[in-house]
PDB file of C-alpha atoms in Angstrom:
ATOM      1  CA  MET A   1     118.890  92.930 -54.619  1.00 42.00           C
ATOM      2  CA  SER A   2     122.156  93.777 -52.902  1.00 46.00           C
ATOM      3  CA  GLY A   3     120.425  95.881 -50.280  1.00 50.00           C
ATOM      4  CA  HIS A   4     118.302  92.967 -49.182  1.00 54.00           C
ATOM      5  CA  ASN A   5     121.229  90.549 -49.298  1.00 52.00           C
ATOM      6  CA  LYS A   6     123.444  92.789 -47.180  1.00 55.00           C
ATOM      7  CA  TRP A   7     120.661  93.354 -44.669  1.00 56.00           C
ATOM      8  CA  SER A   8     120.198  89.566 -44.463  1.00 56.00           C
ATOM      9  CA  SER A   9     123.924  89.285 -43.749  1.00 56.00           C
ATOM     10  CA  ILE A  10     123.735  91.950 -41.040  1.00 57.00           C
ATOM     11  CA  LYS A  11     120.848  90.160 -39.364  1.00 56.00           C
ATOM     12  CA  HIS A  12     122.807  86.896 -39.564  1.00 52.00           C
ATOM     13  CA  LYS A  13     125.731  88.462 -37.694  1.00 53.00           C
ATOM     14  CA  LYS A  14     123.364  89.899 -35.087  1.00 53.00           C
ATOM     15  CA  GLY A  15     121.626  86.548 -34.683  1.00 54.00           C
ATOM     16  CA  ALA A  16     122.919  85.641 -31.225  1.00 50.00           C
ATOM     17  CA  ALA A  17     121.839  88.945 -29.701  1.00 52.00           C
ATOM     18  CA  ASP A  18     118.515  88.828 -31.493  1.00 57.00           C
ATOM     19  CA  ALA A  19     117.799  85.343 -30.159  1.00 53.00           C
ATOM     20  CA  LYS A  20     118.239  86.542 -26.588  1.00 54.00           C
ATOM     21  CA  ARG A  21     115.570  89.177 -27.170  1.00 51.00           C
ATOM     22  CA  GLY A  22     113.218  86.765 -28.895  1.00 70.00           C
ATOM     23  CA  LYS A  23     113.525  88.529 -32.234  1.00 72.00           C
ATOM     24  CA  ILE A  24     114.308  85.406 -34.216  1.00 77.00           C
ATOM     25  CA  PHE A  25     111.170  83.648 -32.995  1.00 83.00           C
ATOM     26  CA  ALA A  26     109.120  86.755 -33.694  1.00 81.00           C
ATOM     27  CA  ARG A  27     110.436  86.996 -37.258  1.00 77.00           C
ATOM     28  CA  LEU A  28     109.872  83.299 -37.931  1.00 84.00           C
ATOM     29  CA  GLY A  29     106.402  83.517 -36.425  1.00 87.00           C
ATOM     30  CA  LYS A  30     105.497  86.378 -38.731  1.00 83.00           C
ATOM     31  CA  GLU A  31     106.491  84.398 -41.816  1.00 85.00           C
ATOM     32  CA  ILE A  32     104.485  81.381 -40.603  1.00 91.00           C
ATOM     33  CA  THR A  33     101.443  83.600 -40.023  1.00 89.00           C
ATOM     34  CA  LEU A  34     101.693  85.238 -43.435  1.00 85.00           C
ATOM     35  CA  ALA A  35     102.231  81.882 -45.165  1.00 89.00           C
ATOM     36  CA  ALA A  36      99.200  80.390 -43.419  1.00 91.00           C
ATOM     37  CA  LYS A  37      97.072  83.426 -44.231  1.00 88.00           C
ATOM     38  CA  SER A  38      97.977  83.367 -47.920  1.00 86.00           C
ATOM     39  CA  GLY A  39      98.002  79.599 -48.541  1.00 90.00           C
ATOM     40  CA  GLY A  40      96.109  77.906 -45.716  1.00 93.00           C
ATOM     41  CA  GLY A  41      97.191  76.051 -42.592  1.00 94.00           C
ATOM     42  CA  ASP A  42      97.812  72.614 -44.113  1.00 94.00           C
ATOM     43  CA  ILE A  43     101.574  72.129 -44.307  1.00 91.00           C
ATOM     44  CA  SER A  44     101.283  69.332 -46.872  1.00 89.00           C
ATOM     45  CA  LEU A  45      99.455  71.645 -49.282  1.00 91.00           C
ATOM     46  CA  ASN A  46     101.359  74.871 -48.580  1.00 92.00           C
ATOM     47  CA  PRO A  47     105.084  74.779 -49.535  1.00 89.00           C
ATOM     48  CA  ARG A  48     105.692  78.254 -48.147  1.00 88.00           C
ATOM     49  CA  LEU A  49     104.223  77.295 -44.779  1.00 92.00           C
ATOM     50  CA  ARG A  50     106.125  74.009 -44.773  1.00 90.00           C
ATOM     51  CA  SER A  51     109.398  75.843 -45.411  1.00 86.00           C
ATOM     52  CA  ALA A  52     108.640  78.438 -42.713  1.00 88.00           C
ATOM     53  CA  VAL A  53     107.745  75.807 -40.119  1.00 91.00           C
ATOM     54  CA  SER A  54     110.875  73.825 -40.987  1.00 86.00           C
ATOM     55  CA  ALA A  55     113.032  76.934 -40.424  1.00 83.00           C
ATOM     56  CA  ALA A  56     111.261  77.572 -37.116  1.00 87.00           C
ATOM     57  CA  LYS A  57     111.922  74.041 -35.892  1.00 84.00           C
ATOM     58  CA  ALA A  58     115.585  74.317 -36.913  1.00 78.00           C
ATOM     59  CA  ALA A  59     115.778  77.408 -34.683  1.00 79.00           C
ATOM     60  CA  ASN A  60     114.203  75.413 -31.816  1.00 84.00           C
ATOM     61  CA  MET A  61     111.028  77.482 -31.839  1.00 88.00           C
ATOM     62  CA  PRO A  62     108.521  75.840 -29.438  1.00 90.00           C
ATOM     63  CA  ASN A  63     105.682  73.905 -31.078  1.00 93.00           C
ATOM     64  CA  ASP A  64     103.128  76.015 -29.219  1.00 93.00           C
ATOM     65  CA  ASN A  65     104.557  79.156 -30.837  1.00 91.00           C
ATOM     66  CA  VAL A  66     104.392  77.529 -34.259  1.00 93.00           C
ATOM     67  CA  ASP A  67     100.785  76.421 -33.742  1.00 94.00           C
ATOM     68  CA  ARG A  68      99.741  79.886 -32.539  1.00 91.00           C
ATOM     69  CA  ALA A  69     101.383  81.531 -35.541  1.00 91.00           C
ATOM     70  CA  ILE A  70      99.539  79.195 -37.925  1.00 93.00           C
ATOM     71  CA  LYS A  71      96.198  79.745 -36.187  1.00 91.00           C
ATOM     72  CA  LYS A  72      96.785  83.482 -36.218  1.00 87.00           C
ATOM     73  CA  GLY A  73      97.169  83.331 -39.975  1.00 88.00           C
ATOM     74  CA  THR A  74      94.106  81.137 -40.530  1.00 89.00           C
ATOM     75  CA  GLY A  75      91.970  83.190 -38.139  1.00 85.00           C
ATOM     76  CA  GLU A  76      91.390  80.318 -35.692  1.00 85.00           C
ATOM     77  CA  LEU A  77      92.503  82.289 -32.645  1.00 78.00           C
ATOM     78  CA  GLY A  78      89.511  84.600 -32.763  1.00 67.00           C
ATOM     79  CA  GLY A  79      89.742  88.274 -31.897  1.00 60.00           C
ATOM     80  CA  GLY A  80      89.980  90.928 -34.566  1.00 64.00           C
ATOM     81  CA  ALA A  81      90.250  89.903 -38.193  1.00 72.00           C
ATOM     82  CA  LEU A  82      93.772  90.216 -39.555  1.00 76.00           C
ATOM     83  CA  GLU A  83      94.208  92.684 -42.387  1.00 83.00           C
ATOM     84  CA  GLU A  84      97.197  93.131 -44.693  1.00 85.00           C
ATOM     85  CA  LEU A  85      98.355  96.759 -44.767  1.00 93.00           C
ATOM     86  CA  ASN A  86     101.065  98.208 -46.989  1.00 95.00           C
ATOM     87  CA  TYR A  87     103.010 101.443 -46.548  1.00 97.00           C
ATOM     88  CA  GLU A  88     105.550 103.134 -48.803  1.00 97.00           C
ATOM     89  CA  GLY A  89     108.023 105.869 -48.082  1.00 97.00           C
ATOM     90  CA  TYR A  90     111.529 107.267 -48.250  1.00 97.00           C
ATOM     91  CA  ALA A  91     114.382 106.904 -45.776  1.00 96.00           C
ATOM     92  CA  PRO A  92     117.356 109.300 -45.557  1.00 95.00           C
ATOM     93  CA  GLY A  93     119.375 109.480 -48.764  1.00 94.00           C
ATOM     94  CA  GLY A  94     116.279 108.990 -50.913  1.00 95.00           C
ATOM     95  CA  VAL A  95     116.164 105.252 -50.186  1.00 95.00           C
ATOM     96  CA  ALA A  96     112.787 103.708 -51.078  1.00 96.00           C
ATOM     97  CA  ILE A  97     111.058 101.687 -48.342  1.00 96.00           C
ATOM     98  CA  ILE A  98     108.113  99.256 -48.458  1.00 96.00           C
ATOM     99  CA  VAL A  99     106.503  98.105 -45.201  1.00 96.00           C
ATOM    100  CA  ASN A 100     104.040  95.202 -45.238  1.00 91.00           C
ATOM    101  CA  CYS A 101     101.948  94.661 -42.112  1.00 90.00           C
ATOM    102  CA  LEU A 102      99.429  92.173 -40.757  1.00 84.00           C
ATOM    103  CA  SER A 103      97.191  93.841 -38.190  1.00 86.00           C
ATOM    104  CA  ASP A 104      93.921  93.588 -36.285  1.00 83.00           C
ATOM    105  CA  ASN A 105      93.876  97.354 -35.736  1.00 90.00           C
ATOM    106  CA  ARG A 106      94.446  99.540 -38.800  1.00 93.00           C
ATOM    107  CA  ASN A 107      94.552 102.814 -36.820  1.00 96.00           C
ATOM    108  CA  ARG A 108      97.178 101.563 -34.375  1.00 96.00           C
ATOM    109  CA  THR A 109      99.407 100.213 -37.111  1.00 96.00           C
ATOM    110  CA  ALA A 110      99.156 103.347 -39.252  1.00 97.00           C
ATOM    111  CA  ALA A 111      99.961 105.596 -36.288  1.00 98.00           C
ATOM    112  CA  ASN A 112     102.981 103.487 -35.304  1.00 98.00           C
ATOM    113  CA  VAL A 113     104.438 103.317 -38.811  1.00 98.00           C
ATOM    114  CA  ARG A 114     103.941 107.049 -39.296  1.00 97.00           C
ATOM    115  CA  SER A 115     105.729 107.696 -36.000  1.00 98.00           C
ATOM    116  CA  TYR A 116     108.701 105.495 -36.907  1.00 98.00           C
ATOM    117  CA  PHE A 117     109.218 107.320 -40.187  1.00 98.00           C
ATOM    118  CA  SER A 118     108.878 110.734 -38.556  1.00 97.00           C
ATOM    119  CA  LYS A 119     111.318 109.968 -35.745  1.00 96.00           C
ATOM    120  CA  ASN A 120     113.944 108.611 -38.139  1.00 95.00           C
ATOM    121  CA  ASN A 121     114.163 111.563 -40.541  1.00 95.00           C
ATOM    122  CA  SER A 122     112.035 109.703 -43.099  1.00 97.00           C
ATOM    123  CA  SER A 123     108.696 110.303 -44.815  1.00 97.00           C
ATOM    124  CA  LEU A 124     105.708 108.246 -45.907  1.00 97.00           C
ATOM    125  CA  ALA A 125     104.610 108.440 -49.538  1.00 96.00           C
ATOM    126  CA  SER A 126     101.394 107.791 -51.416  1.00 95.00           C
ATOM    127  CA  SER A 127     100.467 104.268 -52.489  1.00 93.00           C
ATOM    128  CA  GLY A 128     102.258 103.223 -55.681  1.00 94.00           C
ATOM    129  CA  SER A 129     104.907 105.927 -55.540  1.00 94.00           C
ATOM    130  CA  VAL A 130     107.568 103.441 -54.387  1.00 95.00           C
ATOM    131  CA  SER A 131     106.243  99.948 -55.126  1.00 94.00           C
ATOM    132  CA  TRP A 132     106.759 100.348 -58.881  1.00 96.00           C
ATOM    133  CA  MET A 133     110.509 100.236 -58.226  1.00 94.00           C
ATOM    134  CA  PHE A 134     110.278  96.678 -56.841  1.00 94.00           C
ATOM    135  CA  HIS A 135     109.411  93.207 -58.156  1.00 93.00           C
ATOM    136  CA  ARG A 136     107.989  90.309 -56.105  1.00 91.00           C
ATOM    137  CA  LYS A 137     110.390  87.345 -55.915  1.00 91.00           C
ATOM    138  CA  SER A 138     110.850  84.060 -54.073  1.00 90.00           C
ATOM    139  CA  SER A 139     113.731  84.115 -51.587  1.00 90.00           C
ATOM    140  CA  PHE A 140     115.576  81.413 -49.645  1.00 92.00           C
ATOM    141  CA  THR A 141     118.451  82.097 -47.251  1.00 90.00           C
ATOM    142  CA  ILE A 142     120.960  79.291 -46.683  1.00 92.00           C
ATOM    143  CA  GLU A 143     123.724  79.198 -44.072  1.00 88.00           C
ATOM    144  CA  GLY A 144     126.556  76.763 -43.342  1.00 85.00           C
ATOM    145  CA  PRO A 145     128.560  74.488 -45.678  1.00 87.00           C
ATOM    146  CA  LYS A 146     125.725  74.272 -48.224  1.00 87.00           C
ATOM    147  CA  ALA A 147     125.777  78.065 -48.703  1.00 90.00           C
ATOM    148  CA  ASP A 148     127.826  77.571 -51.857  1.00 90.00           C
ATOM    149  CA  GLU A 149     126.767  79.009 -55.199  1.00 92.00           C
ATOM    150  CA  GLU A 150     127.955  76.088 -57.332  1.00 92.00           C
ATOM    151  CA  THR A 151     126.421  73.455 -55.040  1.00 92.00           C
ATOM    152  CA  LEU A 152     123.057  75.204 -54.881  1.00 95.00           C
ATOM    153  CA  LEU A 153     123.001  75.920 -58.604  1.00 93.00           C
ATOM    154  CA  ASP A 154     123.644  72.245 -59.454  1.00 93.00           C
ATOM    155  CA  ILE A 155     120.834  71.108 -57.150  1.00 94.00           C
ATOM    156  CA  LEU A 156     118.323  73.615 -58.484  1.00 94.00           C
ATOM    157  CA  LEU A 157     119.211  73.102 -62.159  1.00 92.00           C
ATOM    158  CA  GLU A 158     118.853  69.355 -61.755  1.00 92.00           C
ATOM    159  CA  ALA A 159     115.370  69.929 -60.351  1.00 90.00           C
ATOM    160  CA  ASN A 160     114.535  72.349 -63.211  1.00 90.00           C
ATOM    161  CA  ALA A 161     113.733  75.030 -60.632  1.00 89.00           C
ATOM    162  CA  ASP A 162     113.306  78.531 -62.072  1.00 87.00           C
ATOM    163  CA  VAL A 163     116.170  80.357 -60.323  1.00 92.00           C
ATOM    164  CA  GLU A 164     117.136  83.884 -61.314  1.00 92.00           C
ATOM    165  CA  ALA A 165     120.147  84.486 -59.064  1.00 91.00           C
ATOM    166  CA  ILE A 166     122.197  83.082 -56.199  1.00 93.00           C
ATOM    167  CA  GLU A 167     124.128  85.604 -54.103  1.00 89.00           C
ATOM    168  CA  VAL A 168     126.678  84.625 -51.462  1.00 89.00           C
ATOM    169  CA  ASN A 169     127.772  87.215 -48.898  1.00 82.00           C
ATOM    170  CA  ASP A 170     129.785  86.451 -45.732  1.00 79.00           C
ATOM    171  CA  GLY A 171     128.827  82.773 -45.715  1.00 84.00           C
ATOM    172  CA  VAL A 172     125.122  83.447 -46.300  1.00 88.00           C
ATOM    173  CA  ALA A 173     123.579  82.415 -49.624  1.00 92.00           C
ATOM    174  CA  GLU A 174     120.355  83.907 -50.930  1.00 92.00           C
ATOM    175  CA  ILE A 175     118.446  82.199 -53.727  1.00 94.00           C
ATOM    176  CA  ILE A 176     116.176  84.436 -55.790  1.00 93.00           C
ATOM    177  CA  GLY A 177     113.509  83.099 -58.129  1.00 93.00           C
ATOM    178  CA  ALA A 178     110.220  84.006 -59.740  1.00 90.00           C
ATOM    179  CA  PRO A 179     107.322  84.272 -57.265  1.00 88.00           C
ATOM    180  CA  ASP A 180     105.542  81.266 -58.775  1.00 88.00           C
ATOM    181  CA  ALA A 181     108.740  79.186 -58.483  1.00 90.00           C
ATOM    182  CA  PHE A 182     108.610  79.130 -54.673  1.00 89.00           C
ATOM    183  CA  ALA A 183     107.209  75.598 -54.416  1.00 87.00           C
ATOM    184  CA  GLU A 184     109.666  74.018 -56.868  1.00 90.00           C
ATOM    185  CA  ILE A 185     112.683  75.678 -55.215  1.00 92.00           C
ATOM    186  CA  ALA A 186     111.449  74.684 -51.749  1.00 90.00           C
ATOM    187  CA  ASN A 187     110.886  71.091 -52.873  1.00 89.00           C
ATOM    188  CA  ALA A 188     114.324  70.906 -54.522  1.00 93.00           C
ATOM    189  CA  LEU A 189     116.091  72.109 -51.375  1.00 93.00           C
ATOM    190  CA  GLU A 190     114.031  69.772 -49.198  1.00 89.00           C
ATOM    191  CA  ALA A 191     114.860  66.786 -51.410  1.00 91.00           C
ATOM    192  CA  ALA A 192     118.571  67.654 -51.144  1.00 92.00           C
ATOM    193  CA  GLY A 193     118.354  67.882 -47.356  1.00 91.00           C
ATOM    194  CA  ILE A 194     119.120  71.594 -47.300  1.00 91.00           C
ATOM    195  CA  GLN A 195     117.456  73.628 -44.569  1.00 86.00           C
ATOM    196  CA  SER A 196     116.549  77.249 -45.309  1.00 86.00           C
ATOM    197  CA  LYS A 197     117.303  79.670 -42.511  1.00 83.00           C
ATOM    198  CA  GLU A 198     114.617  81.966 -43.897  1.00 82.00           C
ATOM    199  CA  SER A 199     112.292  81.792 -46.874  1.00 84.00           C
ATOM    200  CA  GLY A 200     109.392  83.759 -48.264  1.00 83.00           C
ATOM    201  CA  LEU A 201     108.223  86.149 -50.948  1.00 84.00           C
ATOM    202  CA  ILE A 202     110.174  89.392 -50.993  1.00 87.00           C
ATOM    203  CA  MET A 203     110.264  92.637 -52.946  1.00 90.00           C
ATOM    204  CA  VAL A 204     113.484  93.080 -54.919  1.00 90.00           C
ATOM    205  CA  PRO A 205     114.356  96.592 -56.178  1.00 91.00           C
ATOM    206  CA  GLU A 206     114.908  97.138 -59.870  1.00 91.00           C
ATOM    207  CA  ASN A 207     117.747  99.558 -59.059  1.00 91.00           C
ATOM    208  CA  ASN A 208     119.614 100.390 -55.858  1.00 90.00           C
ATOM    209  CA  THR A 209     120.449 103.716 -54.255  1.00 92.00           C
ATOM    210  CA  GLU A 210     124.069 103.835 -53.096  1.00 91.00           C
ATOM    211  CA  VAL A 211     124.578 105.175 -49.584  1.00 91.00           C
ATOM    212  CA  GLY A 212     128.211 106.132 -49.003  1.00 90.00           C
ATOM    213  CA  ASP A 213     127.726 108.245 -45.882  1.00 90.00           C
ATOM    214  CA  ALA A 214     127.972 106.266 -42.622  1.00 91.00           C
ATOM    215  CA  GLY A 215     125.635 108.656 -40.804  1.00 92.00           C
ATOM    216  CA  VAL A 216     122.908 108.263 -43.428  1.00 94.00           C
ATOM    217  CA  ALA A 217     123.422 104.488 -43.530  1.00 92.00           C
ATOM    218  CA  ARG A 218     123.070 104.345 -39.741  1.00 92.00           C
ATOM    219  CA  GLN A 219     119.753 106.185 -39.912  1.00 94.00           C
ATOM    220  CA  ILE A 220     118.440 103.842 -42.612  1.00 94.00           C
ATOM    221  CA  LEU A 221     119.339 100.706 -40.672  1.00 91.00           C
ATOM    222  CA  ARG A 222     117.892 102.192 -37.472  1.00 93.00           C
ATOM    223  CA  LEU A 223     114.588 102.860 -39.251  1.00 96.00           C
ATOM    224  CA  ILE A 224     114.445  99.314 -40.630  1.00 93.00           C
ATOM    225  CA  GLU A 225     115.245  97.796 -37.228  1.00 89.00           C
ATOM    226  CA  THR A 226     112.590  99.933 -35.550  1.00 94.00           C
ATOM    227  CA  LEU A 227     109.997  98.895 -38.096  1.00 95.00           C
ATOM    228  CA  GLU A 228     110.891  95.203 -37.837  1.00 89.00           C
ATOM    229  CA  ASP A 229     110.569  95.353 -34.043  1.00 88.00           C
ATOM    230  CA  ASP A 230     106.858  96.232 -34.328  1.00 91.00           C
ATOM    231  CA  ASP A 231     104.563  93.232 -33.827  1.00 85.00           C
ATOM    232  CA  ASP A 232     102.319  94.308 -36.713  1.00 88.00           C
ATOM    233  CA  VAL A 233     105.145  94.585 -39.244  1.00 89.00           C
ATOM    234  CA  GLN A 234     105.663  91.477 -41.359  1.00 84.00           C
ATOM    235  CA  GLU A 235     108.247  92.613 -43.907  1.00 86.00           C
ATOM    236  CA  VAL A 236     110.423  95.629 -44.666  1.00 92.00           C
ATOM    237  CA  PHE A 237     112.109  96.078 -48.043  1.00 93.00           C
ATOM    238  CA  ALA A 238     114.467  98.821 -49.206  1.00 93.00           C
ATOM    239  CA  ASN A 239     116.628  99.651 -52.231  1.00 93.00           C
ATOM    240  CA  PHE A 240     119.792 100.736 -50.415  1.00 91.00           C
ATOM    241  CA  ASP A 241     123.282  99.633 -51.423  1.00 89.00           C
ATOM    242  CA  ILE A 242     125.833 100.383 -48.715  1.00 87.00           C
ATOM    243  CA  PRO A 243     129.498  99.911 -49.743  1.00 86.00           C
ATOM    244  CA  ASP A 244     131.452  97.258 -47.860  1.00 82.00           C
ATOM    245  CA  GLU A 245     133.767  99.793 -46.221  1.00 87.00           C
ATOM    246  CA  VAL A 246     130.797 101.659 -44.755  1.00 86.00           C
ATOM    247  CA  MET A 247     129.227  98.387 -43.591  1.00 82.00           C
ATOM    248  CA  GLU A 248     132.490  97.456 -41.876  1.00 81.00           C
ATOM    249  CA  LYS A 249     132.562 100.811 -40.122  1.00 81.00           C
ATOM    250  CA  LEU A 250     129.010 100.351 -38.864  1.00 79.00           C
ATOM    251  CA  ALA A 251     129.712  96.771 -37.793  1.00 75.00           C
ATOM    252  CA  GLY A 252     132.562  98.006 -35.610  1.00 69.00           C
ATOM    253  CA  GLU A 253     130.376 100.417 -33.666  1.00 65.00           C
TER     254      GLU A 253
END
């Protein structure tokens, strides 16, 4: 879990630069599309979509972008049918990687993902060789004054939400729960007036691989960033655990 939490923290710190390049809108749009594809385009009936749209509006994402992302997920935009594609592999240091994609062109997506792994000293693996190390979980990222473990725990316990962990790192709180607890956690936060910066279903590793070498850590983060920049890539999950001193070194570069 720590690998995902630290990567969330890194992305939070890079937020201003990402916004200038449109990365935040792209990431939010991908979650909206995936939520609409998996649960339908009706916000009132789809808690995951409602949470994703709420986060997009908080980031001032234009309504047209939100509508297009929903219609892309429901197939209303026409064009090629969207297909969920999953890839597994290993990054430098033996770090396990899962890449989930949503694509209208399987060949293009496969070629791109293969290229990213090859160019970043990494390798793809056969289906199932990595995914067994991970478990699907609900995830909510909270920023600001409400990103407090005790405050969030009180709210969620009062709502009888099935929460497994709350991690706080550099002012960013991540709530982890069972996959079928997404709706109850989302409703509890909404009732308390707490806005999630990001939310969705993630893959949490059962165990983490510690990466103490700054050079190896740099390669891993570069691979993840490259993958996340691709329009077809929805989610990237990894089981790395980079010590704080190495993270600080990378942050100063």
